PDB file of C-alpha atoms in Angstrom:
ATOM      1  CA  MET A  19     106.275 124.177  98.361  1.00  0.00           C
ATOM      2  CA  HIS A  20     106.154 127.568 100.101  1.00  0.00           C
ATOM      3  CA  PRO A  21     104.809 126.187 103.418  1.00  0.00           C
ATOM      4  CA  ALA A  22     107.863 123.905 103.582  1.00  0.00           C
ATOM      5  CA  LEU A  23     110.587 126.086 102.076  1.00  0.00           C
ATOM      6  CA  GLY A  24     109.405 129.137 103.991  1.00  0.00           C
ATOM      7  CA  ALA A  25     109.861 127.242 107.253  1.00  0.00           C
ATOM      8  CA  ILE A  26     113.577 126.645 106.653  1.00  0.00           C
ATOM      9  CA  PRO A  27     115.826 129.422 107.940  1.00  0.00           C
ATOM     10  CA  HIS A  28     118.213 130.731 105.275  1.00  0.00           C
ATOM     11  CA  PRO A  29     117.978 127.869 102.726  1.00  0.00           C
ATOM     12  CA  ARG A  30     121.050 127.807 100.516  1.00  0.00           C
ATOM     13  CA  ARG A  31     121.095 124.539  98.562  1.00  0.00           C
ATOM     14  CA  VAL A  32     117.927 123.144  96.984  1.00  0.00           C
ATOM     15  CA  LEU A  33     117.211 119.917  95.096  1.00  0.00           C
ATOM     16  CA  VAL A  34     114.360 119.441  92.615  1.00  0.00           C
ATOM     17  CA  LEU A  35     113.523 115.896  91.505  1.00  0.00           C
ATOM     18  CA  GLY A  36     111.307 115.979  88.424  1.00  0.00           C
ATOM     19  CA  GLY A  37     109.908 119.436  87.744  1.00  0.00           C
ATOM     20  CA  GLY A  38     111.540 119.756  84.331  1.00  0.00           C
ATOM     21  CA  ASP A  39     109.181 122.594  83.411  1.00  0.00           C
ATOM     22  CA  GLY A  40     111.141 124.929  85.700  1.00  0.00           C
ATOM     23  CA  LEU A  41     108.027 126.266  87.447  1.00  0.00           C
ATOM     24  CA  ALA A  42     109.059 125.043  90.891  1.00  0.00           C
ATOM     25  CA  VAL A  43     112.554 126.392  90.256  1.00  0.00           C
ATOM     26  CA  ARG A  44     111.022 129.777  89.437  1.00  0.00           C
ATOM     27  CA  GLU A  45     109.432 129.867  92.896  1.00  0.00           C
ATOM     28  CA  ILE A  46     112.587 128.641  94.666  1.00  0.00           C
ATOM     29  CA  LEU A  47     114.667 131.437  93.136  1.00  0.00           C
ATOM     30  CA  LYS A  48     112.431 134.010  94.840  1.00  0.00           C
ATOM     31  CA  TYR A  49     114.180 133.185  98.128  1.00  0.00           C
ATOM     32  CA  PRO A  50     117.163 135.540  98.449  1.00  0.00           C
ATOM     33  CA  THR A  51     119.387 133.135 100.403  1.00  0.00           C
ATOM     34  CA  VAL A  52     119.241 130.362  97.767  1.00  0.00           C
ATOM     35  CA  GLU A  53     122.689 129.930  96.229  1.00  0.00           C
ATOM     36  CA  SER A  54     122.220 126.814  94.094  1.00  0.00           C
ATOM     37  CA  VAL A  55     119.428 124.639  92.712  1.00  0.00           C
ATOM     38  CA  THR A  56     120.100 121.150  91.385  1.00  0.00           C
ATOM     39  CA  LEU A  57     117.358 119.917  89.056  1.00  0.00           C
ATOM     40  CA  VAL A  58     117.295 116.187  88.285  1.00  0.00           C
ATOM     41  CA  ASP A  59     114.825 115.279  85.541  1.00  0.00           C
ATOM     42  CA  LEU A  60     114.830 112.125  83.446  1.00  0.00           C
ATOM     43  CA  ASP A  61     113.779 113.768  80.164  1.00  0.00           C
ATOM     44  CA  PRO A  62     116.327 116.023  78.401  1.00  0.00           C
ATOM     45  CA  ALA A  63     113.689 117.045  75.851  1.00  0.00           C
ATOM     46  CA  MET A  64     111.551 118.473  78.660  1.00  0.00           C
ATOM     47  CA  THR A  65     114.280 120.568  80.258  1.00  0.00           C
ATOM     48  CA  ARG A  66     115.548 121.714  76.849  1.00  0.00           C
ATOM     49  CA  LEU A  67     112.043 122.722  75.722  1.00  0.00           C
ATOM     50  CA  PHE A  68     111.349 124.740  78.870  1.00  0.00           C
ATOM     51  CA  SER A  69     114.760 126.324  78.663  1.00  0.00           C
ATOM     52  CA  GLU A  70     114.794 127.267  74.972  1.00  0.00           C
ATOM     53  CA  ASN A  71     111.187 127.773  73.863  1.00  0.00           C
ATOM     54  CA  PRO A  72     110.448 131.494  74.301  1.00  0.00           C
ATOM     55  CA  ALA A  73     106.802 131.075  75.343  1.00  0.00           C
ATOM     56  CA  LEU A  74     107.549 128.322  77.856  1.00  0.00           C
ATOM     57  CA  ALA A  75     110.630 130.085  79.200  1.00  0.00           C
ATOM     58  CA  ARG A  76     108.438 133.109  79.894  1.00  0.00           C
ATOM     59  CA  LEU A  77     106.177 130.910  82.020  1.00  0.00           C
ATOM     60  CA  ASN A  78     109.070 129.866  84.253  1.00  0.00           C
ATOM     61  CA  SER A  79     110.708 133.323  84.106  1.00  0.00           C
ATOM     62  CA  GLY A  80     113.801 131.827  82.478  1.00  0.00           C
ATOM     63  CA  SER A  81     114.553 129.869  85.644  1.00  0.00           C
ATOM     64  CA  LEU A  82     116.376 127.020  83.883  1.00  0.00           C
ATOM     65  CA  ARG A  83     118.874 129.502  82.438  1.00  0.00           C
ATOM     66  CA  ASP A  84     119.645 131.086  85.789  1.00  0.00           C
ATOM     67  CA  PRO A  85     123.360 130.637  86.683  1.00  0.00           C
ATOM     68  CA  ARG A  86     122.384 129.243  90.098  1.00  0.00           C
ATOM     69  CA  VAL A  87     120.539 126.333  88.449  1.00  0.00           C
ATOM     70  CA  HIS A  88     122.298 123.097  87.466  1.00  0.00           C
ATOM     71  CA  VAL A  89     120.289 120.653  85.329  1.00  0.00           C
ATOM     72  CA  THR A  90     121.054 116.939  85.305  1.00  0.00           C
ATOM     73  CA  ASN A  91     119.114 114.499  83.133  1.00  0.00           C
ATOM     74  CA  ALA A  92     119.092 111.245  85.069  1.00  0.00           C
ATOM     75  CA  ASP A  93     116.884 108.729  86.855  1.00  0.00           C
ATOM     76  CA  ALA A  94     116.230 110.319  90.254  1.00  0.00           C
ATOM     77  CA  PHE A  95     116.436 106.998  92.130  1.00  0.00           C
ATOM     78  CA  VAL A  96     119.839 106.176  90.638  1.00  0.00           C
ATOM     79  CA  TRP A  97     121.050 109.741  91.112  1.00  0.00           C
ATOM     80  CA  LEU A  98     120.182 109.694  94.813  1.00  0.00           C
ATOM     81  CA  GLU A  99     121.995 106.382  95.236  1.00  0.00           C
ATOM     82  CA  ASN A 100     125.199 107.708  93.670  1.00  0.00           C
ATOM     83  CA  ASP A 101     125.319 111.344  94.768  1.00  0.00           C
ATOM     84  CA  THR A 102     126.576 112.478  98.175  1.00  0.00           C
ATOM     85  CA  GLU A 103     125.458 116.113  98.273  1.00  0.00           C
ATOM     86  CA  SER A 104     123.336 117.527 101.078  1.00  0.00           C
ATOM     87  CA  PHE A 105     120.456 119.975 100.597  1.00  0.00           C
ATOM     88  CA  ASP A 106     118.459 122.273 102.839  1.00  0.00           C
ATOM     89  CA  PHE A 107     115.289 121.659 100.868  1.00  0.00           C
ATOM     90  CA  ALA A 108     114.017 119.311  98.181  1.00  0.00           C
ATOM     91  CA  ILE A 109     110.971 119.203  95.929  1.00  0.00           C
ATOM     92  CA  VAL A 110     109.776 115.802  94.700  1.00  0.00           C
ATOM     93  CA  ASP A 111     107.564 116.465  91.682  1.00  0.00           C
ATOM     94  CA  PHE A 112     107.018 113.175  89.898  1.00  0.00           C
ATOM     95  CA  PRO A 113     104.078 112.012  87.798  1.00  0.00           C
ATOM     96  CA  ASP A 114     101.445 110.081  89.715  1.00  0.00           C
ATOM     97  CA  PRO A 115     102.243 106.389  90.411  1.00  0.00           C
ATOM     98  CA  THR A 116     100.418 104.941  87.410  1.00  0.00           C
ATOM     99  CA  ASN A 117     102.857 102.040  86.964  1.00  0.00           C
ATOM    100  CA  TYR A 118     105.559 100.164  88.875  1.00  0.00           C
ATOM    101  CA  SER A 119     108.417 102.180  87.345  1.00  0.00           C
ATOM    102  CA  LEU A 120     106.919 105.322  88.846  1.00  0.00           C
ATOM    103  CA  GLY A 121     105.733 103.523  91.971  1.00  0.00           C
ATOM    104  CA  LYS A 122     109.322 102.857  93.036  1.00  0.00           C
ATOM    105  CA  LEU A 123     109.738 106.639  93.440  1.00  0.00           C
ATOM    106  CA  TYR A 124     107.128 106.579  96.220  1.00  0.00           C
ATOM    107  CA  THR A 125     108.572 103.715  98.298  1.00  0.00           C
ATOM    108  CA  THR A 126     110.283 103.578 101.685  1.00  0.00           C
ATOM    109  CA  ALA A 127     113.542 102.847  99.846  1.00  0.00           C
ATOM    110  CA  PHE A 128     113.264 106.068  97.877  1.00  0.00           C
ATOM    111  CA  TYR A 129     112.314 108.222 100.865  1.00  0.00           C
ATOM    112  CA  ARG A 130     115.201 106.815 102.907  1.00  0.00           C
ATOM    113  CA  LEU A 131     117.557 107.845 100.109  1.00  0.00           C
ATOM    114  CA  LEU A 132     115.951 111.267 100.019  1.00  0.00           C
ATOM    115  CA  GLY A 133     116.373 111.634 103.785  1.00  0.00           C
ATOM    116  CA  ARG A 134     120.109 110.990 103.481  1.00  0.00           C
ATOM    117  CA  HIS A 135     120.399 114.036 101.232  1.00  0.00           C
ATOM    118  CA  LEU A 136     118.600 116.415 103.581  1.00  0.00           C
ATOM    119  CA  SER A 137     120.642 118.573 105.910  1.00  0.00           C
ATOM    120  CA  GLU A 138     120.119 118.455 109.670  1.00  0.00           C
ATOM    121  CA  HIS A 139     117.191 120.882 109.547  1.00  0.00           C
ATOM    122  CA  GLY A 140     116.173 120.004 106.000  1.00  0.00           C
ATOM    123  CA  ALA A 141     112.777 119.171 104.548  1.00  0.00           C
ATOM    124  CA  ALA A 142     111.137 118.124 101.295  1.00  0.00           C
ATOM    125  CA  ALA A 143     107.770 118.831  99.685  1.00  0.00           C
ATOM    126  CA  ILE A 144     106.309 115.828  97.847  1.00  0.00           C
ATOM    127  CA  GLN A 145     103.586 115.859  95.161  1.00  0.00           C
ATOM    128  CA  SER A 146     101.173 113.197  96.437  1.00  0.00           C
ATOM    129  CA  THR A 147      98.052 112.970  94.189  1.00  0.00           C
ATOM    130  CA  SER A 148      94.535 113.859  95.350  1.00  0.00           C
ATOM    131  CA  PRO A 149      93.333 113.144  98.901  1.00  0.00           C
ATOM    132  CA  LEU A 150      89.775 113.575  97.622  1.00  0.00           C
ATOM    133  CA  PHE A 151      89.723 111.330  94.545  1.00  0.00           C
ATOM    134  CA  ALA A 152      92.478 108.927  95.626  1.00  0.00           C
ATOM    135  CA  LYS A 153      92.287 108.900  99.411  1.00  0.00           C
ATOM    136  CA  GLN A 154      94.050 105.539  99.919  1.00  0.00           C
ATOM    137  CA  SER A 155      96.846 106.555  97.546  1.00  0.00           C
ATOM    138  CA  TYR A 156      97.400 109.867  99.306  1.00  0.00           C
ATOM    139  CA  TRP A 157      97.487 108.483 102.840  1.00  0.00           C
ATOM    140  CA  CYS A 158      99.661 105.586 101.661  1.00  0.00           C
ATOM    141  CA  ILE A 159     102.282 108.159 100.653  1.00  0.00           C
ATOM    142  CA  VAL A 160     101.994 109.880 104.029  1.00  0.00           C
ATOM    143  CA  ARG A 161     102.413 106.606 105.883  1.00  0.00           C
ATOM    144  CA  THR A 162     105.309 105.542 103.665  1.00  0.00           C
ATOM    145  CA  VAL A 163     107.195 108.771 104.406  1.00  0.00           C
ATOM    146  CA  GLU A 164     106.694 108.133 108.136  1.00  0.00           C
ATOM    147  CA  SER A 165     107.982 104.575 107.733  1.00  0.00           C
ATOM    148  CA  ALA A 166     111.170 105.970 106.211  1.00  0.00           C
ATOM    149  CA  ALA A 167     112.017 107.629 109.564  1.00  0.00           C
ATOM    150  CA  LEU A 168     110.901 111.108 108.480  1.00  0.00           C
ATOM    151  CA  HIS A 169     108.255 113.388 109.934  1.00  0.00           C
ATOM    152  CA  ALA A 170     105.298 113.578 107.540  1.00  0.00           C
ATOM    153  CA  THR A 171     103.078 116.661 107.528  1.00  0.00           C
ATOM    154  CA  PRO A 172     100.154 116.370 105.081  1.00  0.00           C
ATOM    155  CA  TYR A 173      98.536 119.374 103.419  1.00  0.00           C
ATOM    156  CA  HIS A 174      96.324 120.067 100.431  1.00  0.00           C
ATOM    157  CA  ALA A 175      95.279 122.857  98.082  1.00  0.00           C
ATOM    158  CA  TYR A 176      92.755 123.395  95.330  1.00  0.00           C
ATOM    159  CA  VAL A 177      94.683 123.528  92.047  1.00  0.00           C
ATOM    160  CA  PRO A 178      92.816 124.858  89.000  1.00  0.00           C
ATOM    161  CA  SER A 179      92.490 122.160  86.278  1.00  0.00           C
ATOM    162  CA  PHE A 180      93.580 119.487  88.786  1.00  0.00           C
ATOM    163  CA  GLY A 181      91.073 119.951  91.589  1.00  0.00           C
ATOM    164  CA  GLU A 182      91.765 119.121  95.228  1.00  0.00           C
ATOM    165  CA  TRP A 183      95.415 118.073  95.393  1.00  0.00           C
ATOM    166  CA  GLY A 184      97.653 116.732  98.117  1.00  0.00           C
ATOM    167  CA  PHE A 185     101.240 117.224  99.216  1.00  0.00           C
ATOM    168  CA  VAL A 186     103.402 115.950 102.052  1.00  0.00           C
ATOM    169  CA  ILE A 187     106.196 117.746 103.879  1.00  0.00           C
ATOM    170  CA  ALA A 188     108.904 115.229 104.807  1.00  0.00           C
ATOM    171  CA  SER A 189     111.311 116.613 107.374  1.00  0.00           C
ATOM    172  CA  LYS A 190     114.137 115.643 109.670  1.00  0.00           C
ATOM    173  CA  GLU A 191     112.528 117.548 112.540  1.00  0.00           C
ATOM    174  CA  PRO A 192     108.864 118.115 113.448  1.00  0.00           C
ATOM    175  CA  TYR A 193     107.381 120.708 111.105  1.00  0.00           C
ATOM    176  CA  GLU A 194     106.885 124.243 112.381  1.00  0.00           C
ATOM    177  CA  PRO A 195     105.020 126.681 110.083  1.00  0.00           C
ATOM    178  CA  PRO A 196     106.850 129.774 108.865  1.00  0.00           C
ATOM    179  CA  ALA A 197     106.576 132.864 111.009  1.00  0.00           C
ATOM    180  CA  SER A 198     105.848 134.757 107.788  1.00  0.00           C
ATOM    181  CA  TYR A 199     105.682 134.136 104.044  1.00  0.00           C
ATOM    182  CA  LEU A 200     107.388 135.798 101.113  1.00  0.00           C
ATOM    183  CA  SER A 201     105.742 139.043 100.174  1.00  0.00           C
ATOM    184  CA  GLY A 202     104.161 139.043  96.739  1.00  0.00           C
ATOM    185  CA  LEU A 203     102.726 135.517  96.810  1.00  0.00           C
ATOM    186  CA  ARG A 204      99.290 135.785  95.186  1.00  0.00           C
ATOM    187  CA  PHE A 205      97.271 133.373  97.304  1.00  0.00           C
ATOM    188  CA  LEU A 206      99.324 132.415 100.341  1.00  0.00           C
ATOM    189  CA  ASP A 207     100.012 134.298 103.544  1.00  0.00           C
ATOM    190  CA  GLY A 208      99.848 133.756 107.286  1.00  0.00           C
ATOM    191  CA  SER A 209      96.057 133.976 107.330  1.00  0.00           C
ATOM    192  CA  THR A 210      95.367 131.495 104.525  1.00  0.00           C
ATOM    193  CA  ALA A 211      98.133 128.935 105.177  1.00  0.00           C
ATOM    194  CA  PRO A 212      96.553 127.153 108.191  1.00  0.00           C
ATOM    195  CA  ASP A 213      93.636 126.002 106.023  1.00  0.00           C
ATOM    196  CA  LEU A 214      96.057 123.957 103.901  1.00  0.00           C
ATOM    197  CA  PHE A 215      96.655 121.645 106.863  1.00  0.00           C
ATOM    198  CA  ARG A 216      93.003 121.082 107.744  1.00  0.00           C
ATOM    199  CA  PHE A 217      91.338 118.089 106.123  1.00  0.00           C
ATOM    200  CA  PRO A 218      87.540 117.837 105.880  1.00  0.00           C
ATOM    201  CA  LYS A 219      85.763 114.576 106.638  1.00  0.00           C
ATOM    202  CA  ASP A 220      85.853 113.328 103.038  1.00  0.00           C
ATOM    203  CA  MET A 221      89.661 113.603 102.975  1.00  0.00           C
ATOM    204  CA  LEU A 222      90.568 112.334 106.433  1.00  0.00           C
ATOM    205  CA  ALA A 223      93.189 109.604 106.887  1.00  0.00           C
ATOM    206  CA  VAL A 224      92.287 105.986 106.188  1.00  0.00           C
ATOM    207  CA  ASP A 225      94.024 102.750 107.139  1.00  0.00           C
ATOM    208  CA  VAL A 226      96.514 101.769 104.419  1.00  0.00           C
ATOM    209  CA  GLU A 227      99.654  99.718 103.887  1.00  0.00           C
ATOM    210  CA  VAL A 228     103.153 101.111 103.467  1.00  0.00           C
ATOM    211  CA  ASN A 229     104.438 101.223  99.887  1.00  0.00           C
ATOM    212  CA  ARG A 230     107.612  99.155  99.545  1.00  0.00           C
ATOM    213  CA  LEU A 231     109.664  97.969  96.596  1.00  0.00           C
ATOM    214  CA  ASN A 232     108.529  94.395  97.230  1.00  0.00           C
ATOM    215  CA  ASN A 233     104.790  95.127  97.343  1.00  0.00           C
ATOM    216  CA  GLN A 234     104.159  98.318  95.268  1.00  0.00           C
ATOM    217  CA  VAL A 235     100.759  98.566  96.919  1.00  0.00           C
ATOM    218  CA  LEU A 236     100.469 102.247  96.010  1.00  0.00           C
ATOM    219  CA  VAL A 237     100.135 101.464  92.301  1.00  0.00           C
ATOM    220  CA  GLN A 238      97.281  99.103  93.126  1.00  0.00           C
ATOM    221  CA  TYR A 239      95.518 101.714  95.272  1.00  0.00           C
ATOM    222  CA  TYR A 240      95.993 104.340  92.596  1.00  0.00           C
ATOM    223  CA  ASP A 241      94.747 102.206  89.726  1.00  0.00           C
ATOM    224  CA  SER A 242      91.631 101.177  91.641  1.00  0.00           C
ATOM    225  CA  GLU A 243      90.738 104.665  92.849  1.00  0.00           C
ATOM    226  CA  TRP A 244      91.268 106.617  89.659  1.00  0.00           C
ATOM    227  CA  ARG A 245      89.511 103.942  87.594  1.00  0.00           C
ATOM    228  CA  ARG A 246      86.390 104.560  89.701  1.00  0.00           C
ATOM    229  CA  VAL A 247      86.663 108.302  89.009  1.00  0.00           C
ATOM    230  CA  SER A 248      86.995 107.814  85.256  1.00  0.00           C
ATOM    231  CA  ASP A 249      84.211 105.215  84.918  1.00  0.00           C
TER     232      ASP A 249
END
């Protein structure tokens, strides 16, 4: 998220879709200009657990109890359809598209809704599965974002316990990297960030279809690719 959020000058209003563990919110609150964070997560048990359990609240630095944070337990797709607020930045942190209910959250219809909620210079960072183990799935998400009239900037990082993992920056304007990063980030700065946007040969783009509500091709890609990994 830092490569995207750090590129937005003076972000004030931030939206988090999913992310009920409060870990993304913890990172967002490090930005001094942020005035409000709206967290939309389907599961009230998740947000309550990470708000009230002492051990888990320590992990997210008590972010869900911060007065700048407003938690709503709702279906993100429905919430986007009904809400009219605008945000400078959004994080889309959903589970992988293992079924059609989740697959709808990776469609052109969803990303068009998301785009309506981004401010003029706004952007979003989208969790997008692994470009190494699920190459078709990853590049399907990239292409779907582009088909929703947003600029798509793919990047990846090695995540301990997950492995090589992919993300997409969806933005109203062409992405420009931050001039500098927050001080105190453990692994990211101006010298390491460019490597996130370089893809080796085994993760380069492949030809894929766009994921739409009426085809849900992403779920099919995902099921096929991850089944091969697990076999």
